[in-house]
GROMACS .gro file of C-alpha atoms in nm:
model
  391
    1UNK     CA    1  17.666   1.989  13.761
    2UNK     CA    2  17.421   2.299  13.707
    3UNK     CA    3  17.040   2.184  13.795
    4UNK     CA    4  16.921   2.476  13.559
    5UNK     CA    5  16.734   2.335  13.246
    6UNK     CA    6  16.797   2.597  13.021
    7UNK     CA    7  16.628   2.682  12.654
    8UNK     CA    8  16.809   2.826  12.397
    9UNK     CA    9  16.736   3.148  12.295
   10UNK     CA   10  16.724   3.271  11.908
   11UNK     CA   11  16.839   3.599  12.083
   12UNK     CA   12  17.169   3.452  12.254
   13UNK     CA   13  17.219   3.168  12.054
   14UNK     CA   14  17.558   3.246  11.877
   15UNK     CA   15  17.496   3.004  11.596
   16UNK     CA   16  17.151   3.176  11.559
   17UNK     CA   17  17.340   3.550  11.604
   18UNK     CA   18  17.610   3.489  11.322
   19UNK     CA   19  17.275   3.385  11.089
   20UNK     CA   20  17.102   3.721  11.158
   21UNK     CA   21  17.472   3.921  11.128
   22UNK     CA   22  17.479   3.722  10.770
   23UNK     CA   23  17.143   3.829  10.686
   24UNK     CA   24  17.097   4.194  10.789
   25UNK     CA   25  17.433   4.171  10.577
   26UNK     CA   26  17.245   4.092  10.267
   27UNK     CA   27  16.952   4.294  10.385
   28UNK     CA   28  17.171   4.605  10.407
   29UNK     CA   29  17.357   4.436  10.049
   30UNK     CA   30  16.998   4.418   9.912
   31UNK     CA   31  16.865   4.772  10.058
   32UNK     CA   32  16.606   4.557  10.245
   33UNK     CA   33  16.523   4.872  10.505
   34UNK     CA   34  16.240   4.686  10.679
   35UNK     CA   35  16.430   4.383  10.728
   36UNK     CA   36  16.730   4.545  10.802
   37UNK     CA   37  16.590   4.710  11.064
   38UNK     CA   38  16.437   4.390  11.250
   39UNK     CA   39  16.755   4.235  11.208
   40UNK     CA   40  16.954   4.476  11.375
   41UNK     CA   41  16.647   4.495  11.638
   42UNK     CA   42  16.725   4.128  11.682
   43UNK     CA   43  17.124   4.122  11.725
   44UNK     CA   44  17.100   4.416  11.961
   45UNK     CA   45  16.825   4.272  12.156
   46UNK     CA   46  17.070   3.968  12.216
   47UNK     CA   47  17.379   4.177  12.294
   48UNK     CA   48  17.193   4.379  12.551
   49UNK     CA   49  17.046   4.066  12.688
   50UNK     CA   50  17.434   3.929  12.722
   51UNK     CA   51  17.552   4.267  12.867
   52UNK     CA   52  17.221   4.310  13.176
   53UNK     CA   53  17.291   3.954  13.254
   54UNK     CA   54  17.714   3.991  13.243
   55UNK     CA   55  17.663   4.296  13.475
   56UNK     CA   56  17.398   4.183  13.650
   57UNK     CA   57  17.546   3.838  13.732
   58UNK     CA   58  17.866   4.071  13.920
   59UNK     CA   59  17.640   4.303  14.145
   60UNK     CA   60  17.395   3.996  14.237
   61UNK     CA   61  17.464   3.908  14.563
   62UNK     CA   62  17.289   3.604  14.803
   63UNK     CA   63  17.326   3.506  15.159
   64UNK     CA   64  17.196   3.177  15.327
   65UNK     CA   65  17.151   3.119  15.685
   66UNK     CA   66  17.042   2.760  15.850
   67UNK     CA   67  16.844   2.761  16.177
   68UNK     CA   68  16.990   2.385  16.251
   69UNK     CA   69  17.251   2.183  16.134
   70UNK     CA   70  17.199   1.926  16.381
   71UNK     CA   71  16.870   1.755  16.341
   72UNK     CA   72  16.654   1.451  16.421
   73UNK     CA   73  16.470   1.271  16.120
   74UNK     CA   74  16.121   1.439  16.075
   75UNK     CA   75  16.283   1.759  16.188
   76UNK     CA   76  16.203   2.059  15.968
   77UNK     CA   77  16.486   2.307  15.873
   78UNK     CA   78  16.440   2.650  15.770
   79UNK     CA   79  16.638   2.783  15.544
   80UNK     CA   80  16.623   3.159  15.467
   81UNK     CA   81  16.806   3.331  15.164
   82UNK     CA   82  16.865   3.706  15.122
   83UNK     CA   83  16.930   3.804  14.772
   84UNK     CA   84  17.082   4.156  14.703
   85UNK     CA   85  17.076   4.339  14.329
   86UNK     CA   86  17.321   4.608  14.326
   87UNK     CA   87  17.297   4.677  13.993
   88UNK     CA   88  16.997   4.960  13.911
   89UNK     CA   89  16.799   4.764  13.668
   90UNK     CA   90  16.576   4.418  13.780
   91UNK     CA   91  16.708   4.083  13.778
   92UNK     CA   92  16.527   3.737  13.688
   93UNK     CA   93  16.714   3.552  13.930
   94UNK     CA   94  16.734   3.158  13.994
   95UNK     CA   95  16.820   2.940  14.310
   96UNK     CA   96  16.910   2.634  14.359
   97UNK     CA   97  17.037   2.446  14.634
   98UNK     CA   98  17.180   2.072  14.637
   99UNK     CA   99  17.110   1.842  14.919
  100UNK     CA  100  17.344   1.566  14.891
  101UNK     CA  101  17.357   1.233  15.161
  102UNK     CA  102  17.727   1.148  15.125
  103UNK     CA  103  17.794   0.785  15.123
  104UNK     CA  104  17.473   0.697  14.960
  105UNK     CA  105  17.357   0.611  14.609
  106UNK     CA  106  17.075   0.865  14.650
  107UNK     CA  107  17.072   1.142  14.367
  108UNK     CA  108  17.050   1.470  14.540
  109UNK     CA  109  16.783   1.670  14.632
  110UNK     CA  110  16.754   2.013  14.495
  111UNK     CA  111  16.557   2.329  14.660
  112UNK     CA  112  16.474   2.568  14.390
  113UNK     CA  113  16.324   2.902  14.333
  114UNK     CA  114  16.360   3.162  14.090
  115UNK     CA  115  16.227   3.548  14.109
  116UNK     CA  116  16.226   3.898  14.025
  117UNK     CA  117  16.442   4.071  14.206
  118UNK     CA  118  16.409   4.486  14.122
  119UNK     CA  119  16.700   4.673  14.092
  120UNK     CA  120  16.837   4.852  14.430
  121UNK     CA  121  16.698   4.615  14.622
  122UNK     CA  122  16.692   4.318  14.813
  123UNK     CA  123  16.462   4.032  14.906
  124UNK     CA  124  16.392   3.740  15.156
  125UNK     CA  125  16.304   3.392  15.053
  126UNK     CA  126  16.287   3.048  15.279
  127UNK     CA  127  16.313   2.709  15.207
  128UNK     CA  128  16.246   2.408  15.449
  129UNK     CA  129  16.405   2.062  15.426
  130UNK     CA  130  16.269   1.777  15.644
  131UNK     CA  131  16.501   1.527  15.586
  132UNK     CA  132  16.428   1.162  15.673
  133UNK     CA  133  16.674   0.979  15.700
  134UNK     CA  134  16.998   0.942  15.942
  135UNK     CA  135  17.329   1.057  15.752
  136UNK     CA  136  17.575   1.326  15.674
  137UNK     CA  137  17.407   1.556  15.463
  138UNK     CA  138  17.623   1.853  15.236
  139UNK     CA  139  17.402   2.144  15.145
  140UNK     CA  140  17.515   2.299  14.873
  141UNK     CA  141  17.704   2.517  14.716
  142UNK     CA  142  17.451   2.712  14.595
  143UNK     CA  143  17.375   2.726  14.225
  144UNK     CA  144  17.255   3.113  14.104
  145UNK     CA  145  17.190   3.265  13.785
  146UNK     CA  146  17.096   3.617  13.717
  147UNK     CA  147  16.962   3.746  13.380
  148UNK     CA  148  16.733   3.981  13.205
  149UNK     CA  149  16.441   4.022  13.293
  150UNK     CA  150  16.262   3.845  12.993
  151UNK     CA  151  16.479   3.476  13.082
  152UNK     CA  152  16.644   3.568  12.722
  153UNK     CA  153  17.015   3.546  12.878
  154UNK     CA  154  17.180   3.434  13.224
  155UNK     CA  155  17.480   3.417  13.335
  156UNK     CA  156  17.642   3.175  13.658
  157UNK     CA  157  17.716   3.314  14.020
  158UNK     CA  158  18.008   3.095  14.155
  159UNK     CA  159  17.980   2.944  14.494
  160UNK     CA  160  18.173   2.736  14.659
  161UNK     CA  161  18.086   2.742  14.988
  162UNK     CA  162  17.882   2.419  15.167
  163UNK     CA  163  17.720   2.339  15.486
  164UNK     CA  164  17.721   2.002  15.650
  165UNK     CA  165  17.350   1.875  15.785
  166UNK     CA  166  17.387   1.601  16.011
  167UNK     CA  167  17.132   1.362  16.141
  168UNK     CA  168  17.138   1.174  16.413
  169UNK     CA  169  16.931   0.846  16.434
  170UNK     CA  170  16.582   0.859  16.570
  171UNK     CA  171  16.521   0.782  16.962
  172UNK     CA  172  16.320   0.490  16.984
  173UNK     CA  173  16.198   0.369  17.336
  174UNK     CA  174  16.466   0.148  17.507
  175UNK     CA  175  16.356  -0.091  17.785
  176UNK     CA  176  16.636  -0.239  18.038
  177UNK     CA  177  16.385  -0.416  18.275
  178UNK     CA  178  16.378  -0.750  18.126
  179UNK     CA  179  16.604  -1.004  18.336
  180UNK     CA  180  16.883  -1.131  18.092
  181UNK     CA  181  16.983  -0.752  18.069
  182UNK     CA  182  16.890  -0.633  18.415
  183UNK     CA  183  17.122  -0.873  18.542
  184UNK     CA  184  17.407  -0.781  18.326
  185UNK     CA  185  17.383  -0.398  18.363
  186UNK     CA  186  17.330  -0.450  18.767
  187UNK     CA  187  17.278  -0.156  18.951
  188UNK     CA  188  17.235   0.150  18.734
  189UNK     CA  189  17.357   0.422  18.987
  190UNK     CA  190  17.610   0.677  18.996
  191UNK     CA  191  17.571   0.805  19.335
  192UNK     CA  192  17.811   0.743  19.616
  193UNK     CA  193  17.914   0.884  19.905
  194UNK     CA  194  18.216   0.772  19.884
  195UNK     CA  195  18.403   0.940  19.594
  196UNK     CA  196  18.722   0.773  19.393
  197UNK     CA  197  19.038   1.008  19.433
  198UNK     CA  198  19.154   0.876  19.046
  199UNK     CA  199  18.809   0.948  18.882
  200UNK     CA  200  18.878   1.315  18.807
  201UNK     CA  201  18.556   1.488  18.633
  202UNK     CA  202  18.578   1.807  18.661
  203UNK     CA  203  18.723   2.119  18.795
  204UNK     CA  204  18.560   2.392  18.965
  205UNK     CA  205  18.574   2.717  19.264
  206UNK     CA  206  18.696   2.605  19.599
  207UNK     CA  207  18.427   2.538  19.858
  208UNK     CA  208  18.506   2.673  20.228
  209UNK     CA  209  18.539   2.327  20.455
  210UNK     CA  210  18.667   2.099  20.165
  211UNK     CA  211  18.995   1.921  20.211
  212UNK     CA  212  19.268   2.086  20.082
  213UNK     CA  213  19.427   1.807  19.951
  214UNK     CA  214  19.188   1.854  19.696
  215UNK     CA  215  19.339   2.182  19.540
  216UNK     CA  216  19.436   2.213  19.206
  217UNK     CA  217  19.713   2.481  19.222
  218UNK     CA  218  19.793   2.497  18.866
  219UNK     CA  219  19.439   2.579  18.763
  220UNK     CA  220  19.427   2.807  19.076
  221UNK     CA  221  19.767   2.980  18.997
  222UNK     CA  222  19.618   2.999  18.595
  223UNK     CA  223  19.271   3.170  18.737
  224UNK     CA  224  19.372   3.372  19.004
  225UNK     CA  225  19.170   3.193  19.251
  226UNK     CA  226  19.148   2.876  19.412
  227UNK     CA  227  19.023   2.576  19.223
  228UNK     CA  228  18.928   2.205  19.331
  229UNK     CA  229  18.931   1.902  19.162
  230UNK     CA  230  18.567   1.748  19.163
  231UNK     CA  231  18.579   1.356  19.135
  232UNK     CA  232  18.305   1.038  19.069
  233UNK     CA  233  18.206   0.804  19.249
  234UNK     CA  234  18.293   0.502  19.316
  235UNK     CA  235  18.019   0.254  19.261
  236UNK     CA  236  17.959   0.447  18.906
  237UNK     CA  237  17.886   0.257  18.564
  238UNK     CA  238  18.069   0.225  18.293
  239UNK     CA  239  17.961   0.102  17.973
  240UNK     CA  240  18.117   0.073  17.647
  241UNK     CA  241  17.881   0.028  17.322
  242UNK     CA  242  18.044  -0.175  17.032
  243UNK     CA  243  17.927  -0.220  16.711
  244UNK     CA  244  18.091  -0.441  16.436
  245UNK     CA  245  17.949  -0.365  16.096
  246UNK     CA  246  18.153  -0.665  15.911
  247UNK     CA  247  17.843  -0.887  15.895
  248UNK     CA  248  17.591  -0.574  15.711
  249UNK     CA  249  17.580  -0.564  15.392
  250UNK     CA  250  17.421  -0.342  15.159
  251UNK     CA  251  17.111  -0.519  15.164
  252UNK     CA  252  17.070  -0.507  15.522
  253UNK     CA  253  17.035  -0.099  15.547
  254UNK     CA  254  16.744  -0.105  15.721
  255UNK     CA  255  16.844  -0.335  16.003
  256UNK     CA  256  17.185  -0.158  16.011
  257UNK     CA  257  16.982   0.190  16.102
  258UNK     CA  258  16.774   0.011  16.340
  259UNK     CA  259  17.071  -0.095  16.569
  260UNK     CA  260  17.172   0.290  16.494
  261UNK     CA  261  16.865   0.402  16.667
  262UNK     CA  262  16.918   0.135  16.946
  263UNK     CA  263  17.276   0.244  17.004
  264UNK     CA  264  17.149   0.619  17.030
  265UNK     CA  265  16.890   0.532  17.253
  266UNK     CA  266  17.062   0.317  17.478
  267UNK     CA  267  17.370   0.592  17.532
  268UNK     CA  268  17.155   0.857  17.610
  269UNK     CA  269  16.956   0.674  17.897
  270UNK     CA  270  17.268   0.524  18.035
  271UNK     CA  271  17.385   0.886  18.036
  272UNK     CA  272  17.103   1.080  18.117
  273UNK     CA  273  17.093   0.819  18.462
  274UNK     CA  274  17.491   0.916  18.584
  275UNK     CA  275  17.649   0.657  18.439
  276UNK     CA  276  17.986   0.699  18.168
  277UNK     CA  277  17.936   0.543  17.833
  278UNK     CA  278  18.169   0.492  17.553
  279UNK     CA  279  18.177   0.435  17.195
  280UNK     CA  280  18.360   0.193  16.936
  281UNK     CA  281  18.280   0.129  16.593
  282UNK     CA  282  18.515  -0.021  16.264
  283UNK     CA  283  18.263   0.184  16.016
  284UNK     CA  284  18.410   0.398  15.841
  285UNK     CA  285  18.308   0.762  15.903
  286UNK     CA  286  18.206   1.106  15.733
  287UNK     CA  287  18.446   1.419  15.816
  288UNK     CA  288  18.752   1.185  15.916
  289UNK     CA  289  18.664   1.146  16.256
  290UNK     CA  290  18.820   0.813  16.487
  291UNK     CA  291  18.562   0.535  16.534
  292UNK     CA  292  18.679   0.481  16.910
  293UNK     CA  293  18.513   0.763  17.181
  294UNK     CA  294  18.624   0.679  17.510
  295UNK     CA  295  18.361   0.622  17.810
  296UNK     CA  296  18.239   0.988  18.010
  297UNK     CA  297  17.925   1.112  18.099
  298UNK     CA  298  17.710   1.418  18.094
  299UNK     CA  299  17.536   1.602  17.782
  300UNK     CA  300  17.849   1.659  17.579
  301UNK     CA  301  17.912   1.254  17.542
  302UNK     CA  302  17.547   1.226  17.406
  303UNK     CA  303  17.617   1.479  17.152
  304UNK     CA  304  17.938   1.337  17.068
  305UNK     CA  305  17.777   0.997  17.025
  306UNK     CA  306  17.508   1.098  16.843
  307UNK     CA  307  17.761   1.278  16.559
  308UNK     CA  308  17.924   0.987  16.526
  309UNK     CA  309  17.605   0.790  16.468
  310UNK     CA  310  17.491   1.090  16.212
  311UNK     CA  311  17.849   1.020  16.074
  312UNK     CA  312  17.878   0.628  16.029
  313UNK     CA  313  17.878   0.442  15.653
  314UNK     CA  314  17.757   0.124  15.635
  315UNK     CA  315  18.124   0.032  15.532
  316UNK     CA  316  18.383  -0.175  15.757
  317UNK     CA  317  18.722   0.021  15.793
  318UNK     CA  318  19.016  -0.159  15.999
  319UNK     CA  319  19.041  -0.405  16.252
  320UNK     CA  320  18.739  -0.468  16.558
  321UNK     CA  321  18.948  -0.635  16.772
  322UNK     CA  322  19.238  -0.367  16.778
  323UNK     CA  323  18.974  -0.076  16.793
  324UNK     CA  324  18.852  -0.246  17.092
  325UNK     CA  325  19.243  -0.222  17.271
  326UNK     CA  326  19.248   0.128  17.146
  327UNK     CA  327  18.960   0.239  17.370
  328UNK     CA  328  19.141   0.151  17.675
  329UNK     CA  329  18.871  -0.054  17.853
  330UNK     CA  330  18.961  -0.141  18.222
  331UNK     CA  331  18.898  -0.416  18.393
  332UNK     CA  332  18.512  -0.414  18.530
  333UNK     CA  333  18.357  -0.199  18.218
  334UNK     CA  334  18.063  -0.360  18.053
  335UNK     CA  335  18.080  -0.374  17.694
  336UNK     CA  336  17.753  -0.451  17.480
  337UNK     CA  337  17.880  -0.596  17.113
  338UNK     CA  338  17.626  -0.492  16.867
  339UNK     CA  339  17.636  -0.733  16.548
  340UNK     CA  340  17.422  -0.940  16.340
  341UNK     CA  341  17.500  -1.303  16.341
  342UNK     CA  342  17.710  -1.521  16.553
  343UNK     CA  343  18.079  -1.620  16.371
  344UNK     CA  344  18.397  -1.703  16.460
  345UNK     CA  345  18.547  -1.374  16.484
  346UNK     CA  346  18.279  -1.280  16.752
  347UNK     CA  347  18.368  -1.550  16.989
  348UNK     CA  348  18.699  -1.447  16.964
  349UNK     CA  349  18.645  -1.114  17.074
  350UNK     CA  350  18.420  -1.201  17.320
  351UNK     CA  351  18.749  -1.442  17.445
  352UNK     CA  352  18.942  -1.143  17.471
  353UNK     CA  353  18.777  -0.927  17.647
  354UNK     CA  354  18.720  -1.192  17.879
  355UNK     CA  355  19.075  -1.229  17.926
  356UNK     CA  356  19.106  -0.872  17.990
  357UNK     CA  357  18.827  -0.911  18.244
  358UNK     CA  358  18.555  -0.718  18.098
  359UNK     CA  359  18.202  -0.834  18.093
  360UNK     CA  360  18.008  -0.875  17.723
  361UNK     CA  361  17.704  -0.914  17.616
  362UNK     CA  362  17.600  -0.929  17.280
  363UNK     CA  363  17.302  -0.795  17.096
  364UNK     CA  364  17.189  -0.999  16.799
  365UNK     CA  365  16.975  -0.782  16.539
  366UNK     CA  366  16.909  -1.094  16.303
  367UNK     CA  367  16.735  -1.384  16.423
  368UNK     CA  368  16.968  -1.676  16.447
  369UNK     CA  369  17.089  -1.961  16.690
  370UNK     CA  370  17.369  -1.788  17.003
  371UNK     CA  371  17.564  -2.090  17.005
  372UNK     CA  372  17.683  -2.082  17.321
  373UNK     CA  373  17.727  -1.747  17.348
  374UNK     CA  374  17.571  -1.488  17.613
  375UNK     CA  375  17.369  -1.301  17.350
  376UNK     CA  376  17.011  -1.152  17.326
  377UNK     CA  377  16.764  -1.047  17.026
  378UNK     CA  378  16.785  -0.639  16.948
  379UNK     CA  379  16.380  -0.666  17.007
  380UNK     CA  380  16.473  -0.775  17.367
  381UNK     CA  381  16.580  -0.392  17.438
  382UNK     CA  382  16.295  -0.204  17.267
  383UNK     CA  383  15.995  -0.108  17.436
  384UNK     CA  384  15.736   0.042  17.238
  385UNK     CA  385  15.504   0.109  17.509
  386UNK     CA  386  15.726   0.425  17.672
  387UNK     CA  387  15.764   0.717  17.609
  388UNK     CA  388  16.145   0.849  17.482
  389UNK     CA  389  16.186   1.104  17.717
  390UNK     CA  390  16.620   1.119  17.834
  391UNK     CA  391  16.790   1.371  18.045
   0.00000   0.00000   0.00000
């Protein structure tokens, strides 16, 4: 697709040049010197413009640099352009960068620029783009045209390079101080003097005085210095955030986006408190990622959850219960299931979790009855009086 508007020129239009050549022959035949010179000048102008554009498109290049490709809605992205003209003559250059939100019906937005590039020189140009919606965006491929300074003729410059932009969900203030939520999560702490030898977290240099049984001999041989295993605390909250997209039809897009904002904020808050958080969803994901992310902690886990939330599409893919089984949820893990309303499929899912001795809390985004299911409304997790500050 080309975003440039083309205005036919009498100097470069093929049919017009055929007519000019025919009139030139007639003028020469009838020995009309003045008309012949005029028609010849018009023909030569068209030929020169075509040659100029052809050589210019071969000698022109543009490089793009993005300062950020992972942002939150409302953050500004700076796109720097470095245009180089290796041709000795000036060129009229037009650039257009399509920005396409994947899995959306919105038409691509175009960032455009048109400028004169002197011969043998380079120019720097900058665009700014502010994404307002969560999602996965394609930046490019860049559409470029170069031609003569009078804009009689331009030739496209092909560039197939694309860049991926991820826009995370907004972080909103969340609160766990309300009784049903506080009772479900219990003590939100990962600090304990007792370490669990089963829950290995990472490997580090051996510290003098630590038990020798914690030494990792394989890692020590590989790094040529003593390494020891680092274990997590025995008392540690493990939470699996699960999103069931089956009930979110197209007309519930705004409600669906609000759920993603709460999941992003809740996971960031829990991990900042030192807890392990996992994520599972039966949504389709852009980029071919799997919808199951096992529980872990740390900044890297926050980024992985945010990236999956950015890639989510409001379309179901796969069986929700099967994905929960793939999440390797151990007994004692707390599971928060986000859905729209209580239905029979949800009751079967909760029964499955109960058989596996997994405590479950359902968060409903619609104002509907719970029908005996332990559930809260999404608004009970929101706390507009608090500032967003995680980690």
